[in-house]
Amino acid sequence: MARPDSVTVRAPAKINLELRVGGPRPDGYHELATVFQAVSLADDVTVSSIGGRLDDPVPVTVEGPGAETVPRDEANLAVRAVRLLADRTGVDDGVAVHIRKRIPVAGGMAGGSADAAAALLACDVLWHNGSTRNALRELAAELGSDVPFPLLGGTAIGTGRGEQLTPAISRGSYTWVVATSGQGLSTPSVFAEIDRLRAGRVLPQPRISERLMHAVGGGNAEALGHLMANDLQPAACSLRPDLLQTLEVGEECSVLGAQLCGSGPTVAFLVRDGEHALDVVAAVQAAGVAEGVFTVTGPAHGARVVEGLR
Ligand code: C5P
């Protein structure tokens, strides 16, 4: 079969339904227990053959909201993904990378991680490597704690640094209103702030609530809304007190649940249905507390080829 010239992979953003954070580990990471849900907001990454060997630097182009803040050099997680795959498989045909961003940059929805996951799968297909999903997930874990999940999608429990995944049973579809912030938050600074706020405390092993998993497994959005929790939220709000105002809009609209995505600053509101979503979107816009606001649903597919060889 002829080799395709380019392959495009779509990879989803995530919302953490629950995020429990343990103490700092000797390696500098924190032990986590989290429930990821992939949502219907996704970035597209296209890798195109440009002939020759993987050049230094790999040409990178980015379009979409926040594109100007995405690095074009080796700091780009998608480029690091391409290089890691080349390194491990020995295939290093020259490629250019194009990223079509929809996921907020530095928003806590794992946008950079989704791009890395998409780049891994796209190059694997372009290069006809035929790697298994498990092999790609192992490479993904080397790139970052949140990179394996966008390959899997759906709903899953993450443990360890967040990279060890167990698929979870989820029923029905959930409607979310997502409010983005004009300014990103750095994940390491939020983890440093949680350490500062909890200094001297003895922290239990992080655990996911069984009741929450029961709610998700039963498609009970109301119960999920009550049980949602994010240990990073006080730390993120301590660095960015303005986020409390955004969260308050949810209360005014009687949302089922409201919390930060990961380390923030994006806020996710769990709502009853599409009509309720419209009310919340209007209220967030009227309050003038967010850069952008839109409706998404979850769970959504993991990374998949949308153009090129399938
Ligand atoms: O794994 P990743 O490179 O995405 O993590 C970015 C940063 O977030 C880490 O350097 C660390 O400061 C923090 N982090 C953490 N514990 C985790 C995941 C991330 O402290 N489980």
XYZ file of C-alpha atoms and ligand atoms in Angstrom:
331
model
C 0.000 0.000 0.000
C 1.263 3.487 -0.854
C 2.453 5.537 2.085
C 0.178 8.514 2.876
C 1.742 11.960 2.657
C 0.084 13.114 5.816
C -2.003 11.825 8.706
C -4.314 13.841 10.964
C -5.249 12.609 14.425
C -7.894 14.189 16.658
C -7.302 13.926 20.427
C -9.715 15.043 23.167
C -9.476 17.422 26.111
C -10.208 16.057 29.588
C -12.125 17.103 32.645
C -11.196 15.640 36.042
C -14.419 14.497 37.726
C -12.417 13.925 40.899
C -8.780 14.808 41.557
C -7.175 13.703 44.817
C -3.597 14.715 45.499
C -1.279 12.989 47.998
C 2.006 14.275 49.342
C 5.082 15.058 47.256
C 7.132 11.997 46.225
C 10.923 11.777 46.237
C 10.875 12.238 42.428
C 9.108 15.601 42.803
C 5.738 14.357 41.523
C 2.634 13.892 43.654
C 0.750 10.642 44.072
C -2.656 11.133 42.437
C -6.001 9.427 42.237
C -8.202 10.950 39.581
C -11.156 10.241 37.322
C -10.647 11.541 33.806
C -13.468 12.129 31.361
C -12.657 12.893 27.717
C -14.906 15.602 26.242
C -16.042 16.702 22.792
C -13.401 19.399 22.476
C -10.348 18.222 20.597
C -7.150 19.330 18.894
C -6.122 18.014 15.470
C -2.481 17.235 14.799
C -1.304 16.648 11.222
C 2.093 15.139 10.510
C 3.268 15.416 6.902
C 6.182 13.760 5.166
C 8.705 16.358 4.015
C 11.366 13.962 2.777
C 14.826 13.410 4.209
C 15.458 12.557 7.842
C 13.912 14.184 10.915
C 15.493 17.544 10.610
C 16.524 19.726 13.486
C 14.355 21.698 14.068
C 11.085 19.939 13.156
C 8.897 22.545 11.357
C 5.860 23.341 13.536
C 2.811 25.461 12.688
C -0.063 26.172 15.059
C -3.495 27.719 14.471
C -6.486 28.438 16.705
C -7.107 30.214 20.032
C -3.898 30.782 21.997
C -1.763 29.540 19.081
C 0.727 32.378 19.548
C 1.629 31.088 23.029
C 2.408 27.519 21.892
C 6.164 26.883 21.534
C 7.424 26.079 18.006
C 10.697 24.557 19.173
C 11.782 21.396 21.000
C 9.713 22.476 24.030
C 6.583 21.624 22.015
C 5.229 18.378 23.462
C 4.097 17.149 20.028
C 7.657 17.545 18.697
C 9.007 15.693 21.718
C 6.497 12.924 20.957
C 7.708 12.634 17.342
C 11.332 12.475 18.474
C 10.626 9.899 21.189
C 8.818 7.620 18.723
C 11.642 8.007 16.181
C 14.191 7.250 18.867
C 12.438 4.056 20.019
C 11.479 2.677 16.611
C 14.496 3.743 14.545
C 12.176 5.231 11.887
C 13.043 8.903 11.515
C 11.603 10.080 8.179
C 11.349 13.858 8.037
C 7.986 15.314 9.095
C 6.372 18.691 9.615
C 3.828 19.092 12.435
C 0.676 21.202 12.216
C -1.516 21.717 15.288
C -5.106 22.931 15.041
C -5.872 24.092 18.589
C -9.334 24.147 20.101
C -8.407 23.085 23.638
C -7.447 26.087 25.832
C -3.662 26.486 26.148
C -2.371 26.006 29.748
C -6.003 25.606 30.847
C -5.883 22.374 32.864
C -7.668 20.381 30.125
C -4.488 18.595 28.969
C -4.303 20.403 25.617
C -0.531 20.000 25.225
C -0.859 16.374 26.314
C -3.596 15.759 23.722
C -1.285 17.193 21.042
C 1.520 14.859 22.136
C -0.826 11.858 22.131
C -2.111 12.813 18.675
C 1.429 13.278 17.315
C 2.460 9.838 18.616
C -0.450 8.087 16.909
C -0.198 10.160 13.708
C 3.517 9.414 13.246
C 2.999 5.774 14.089
C 0.416 5.532 11.281
C 2.420 7.681 8.841
C 5.510 5.555 9.402
C 3.550 2.248 9.238
C 4.985 1.200 12.587
C 1.844 -0.617 13.734
C 2.609 -0.050 17.426
C 0.009 -1.368 19.844
C -2.053 1.115 21.860
C -0.281 -0.176 24.984
C 3.144 0.536 23.488
C 2.028 4.056 22.551
C 0.622 4.560 26.042
C 3.973 3.620 27.576
C 5.741 6.180 25.404
C 3.018 8.694 26.269
C 3.696 8.228 29.999
C 7.334 9.189 29.405
C 6.212 12.455 27.836
C 3.945 13.568 30.689
C 1.514 12.360 33.327
C -1.566 13.417 31.319
C -0.445 12.147 27.890
C -1.687 8.497 28.070
C -5.324 9.422 28.765
C -6.138 11.197 25.461
C -5.042 7.996 23.663
C -7.610 6.020 25.646
C -10.488 8.513 25.974
C -13.861 7.683 27.554
C -13.795 7.701 31.339
C -10.872 6.265 33.285
C -9.260 6.225 36.711
C -5.694 7.555 36.801
C -3.265 6.626 39.571
C 0.460 7.016 40.184
C 1.367 10.367 38.621
C -1.976 10.111 36.808
C -0.441 8.042 34.002
C -1.583 4.586 35.154
C -5.041 4.149 33.676
C -7.945 1.835 34.377
C -10.974 2.265 32.080
C -14.151 2.943 34.063
C -17.772 2.170 33.356
C -19.751 5.267 32.459
C -23.362 5.504 31.396
C -25.057 8.210 29.421
C -23.694 11.538 28.338
C -22.838 14.541 30.503
C -23.216 18.174 29.435
C -20.549 20.634 30.561
C -20.150 24.377 30.212
C -16.481 25.280 30.100
C -15.291 28.805 30.978
C -11.757 29.647 29.893
C -9.443 32.266 31.301
C -7.335 34.728 29.306
C -4.263 33.836 31.326
C -2.985 30.253 31.805
C -1.787 28.731 35.101
C 1.430 26.741 35.327
C 0.839 23.220 36.674
C 4.106 23.095 38.716
C 3.209 26.397 40.438
C -0.211 25.019 41.473
C 1.403 21.843 42.872
C 3.953 24.015 44.733
C 1.070 26.053 46.178
C -0.796 22.952 47.399
C 2.408 21.864 49.181
C 2.682 25.298 50.779
C -0.970 25.293 51.893
C -0.752 21.748 53.307
C 2.765 21.971 54.825
C 3.082 19.937 58.035
C -0.101 17.945 57.446
C -0.090 14.159 57.347
C -1.750 13.271 54.034
C -3.608 10.011 53.447
C -3.101 7.925 50.316
C -5.291 9.598 47.637
C -8.446 7.629 46.850
C -11.387 7.925 44.479
C -14.818 7.927 46.057
C -16.759 4.725 45.415
C -19.979 6.722 45.453
C -18.689 8.907 42.641
C -17.803 5.853 40.538
C -21.263 4.489 41.254
C -22.843 7.767 40.098
C -20.790 7.761 36.868
C -21.520 4.073 36.246
C -25.243 4.722 36.727
C -25.386 7.853 34.576
C -26.525 9.904 37.600
C -25.439 13.469 36.751
C -27.068 14.965 39.841
C -25.157 12.665 42.201
C -21.947 13.222 40.233
C -22.395 16.983 40.612
C -22.555 16.638 44.416
C -19.545 14.330 44.584
C -17.155 16.102 42.188
C -13.992 17.292 43.958
C -10.619 18.732 43.053
C -7.874 19.013 45.692
C -5.946 21.447 43.466
C -8.784 23.974 43.463
C -7.890 25.807 46.729
C -4.273 26.087 45.537
C -5.240 27.399 42.094
C -7.736 29.851 43.641
C -5.095 31.016 46.113
C -2.916 31.976 43.119
C -5.879 33.275 41.125
C -8.651 34.543 43.469
C -10.601 35.818 40.446
C -11.540 32.189 39.685
C -13.844 32.202 42.732
C -16.065 34.693 40.910
C -16.333 32.346 37.928
C -17.213 29.426 40.205
C -19.885 31.578 41.891
C -21.715 32.062 38.583
C -22.362 28.319 38.647
C -24.001 28.577 42.051
C -26.240 31.390 40.830
C -27.360 29.171 37.947
C -27.913 26.102 40.170
C -25.471 23.983 38.208
C -25.146 20.339 39.269
C -21.428 20.808 39.948
C -18.668 23.342 39.352
C -14.924 22.952 39.605
C -11.591 23.664 38.004
C -10.268 21.391 35.286
C -7.048 19.870 36.649
C -4.762 22.640 37.883
C -7.000 25.287 36.239
C -7.696 27.997 35.365
C -10.507 26.589 33.144
C -13.751 26.096 35.090
C -16.165 23.279 34.212
C -19.851 23.441 35.148
C -21.882 20.232 35.034
C -25.381 21.155 33.819
C -28.690 19.336 33.418
C -29.097 19.580 29.638
C -28.578 21.759 26.567
C -31.114 24.349 27.694
C -29.511 24.714 31.111
C -26.154 25.010 29.307
C -27.441 28.005 27.309
C -28.474 29.741 30.563
C -25.055 29.150 32.123
C -23.207 30.317 28.983
C -25.280 33.526 29.022
C -24.683 34.082 32.756
C -20.896 33.608 32.416
C -20.853 36.001 29.469
C -22.951 38.579 31.343
C -20.675 38.371 34.399
C -17.673 39.092 32.174
C -15.534 36.631 34.158
C -14.245 34.411 31.355
C -12.315 34.770 28.130
C -14.415 32.173 26.330
C -17.347 29.944 27.229
C -18.714 26.936 25.389
C -20.638 23.705 25.821
C -19.078 20.261 25.520
C -20.268 16.740 26.226
C -18.512 13.725 27.649
C -17.416 11.019 27.524
C -15.756 11.309 24.098
C -13.512 9.088 21.962
C -9.808 8.700 22.513
C -7.312 9.802 19.841
C -8.248 8.612 16.360
C -7.196 9.133 12.770
C -9.535 11.569 11.004
C -7.591 12.000 7.771
C -4.952 9.952 6.006
C -4.468 6.225 6.359
C -6.905 4.655 8.840
O 3.962 15.002 34.089
P 4.024 16.422 33.647
O 5.350 16.787 33.036
O 2.893 16.856 32.811
O 3.911 17.290 34.978
C 4.149 18.672 34.982
C 4.460 19.125 36.393
O 3.288 19.021 37.211
C 5.505 18.312 37.119
O 6.804 18.786 36.843
C 5.134 18.523 38.580
O 5.570 19.782 39.027
C 3.626 18.583 38.530
N 2.998 17.269 38.788
C 3.054 16.722 40.051
N 2.480 15.505 40.301
C 1.812 14.844 39.317
C 1.726 15.387 38.014
C 2.323 16.609 37.781
O 3.646 17.318 40.969
N 1.247 13.678 39.592
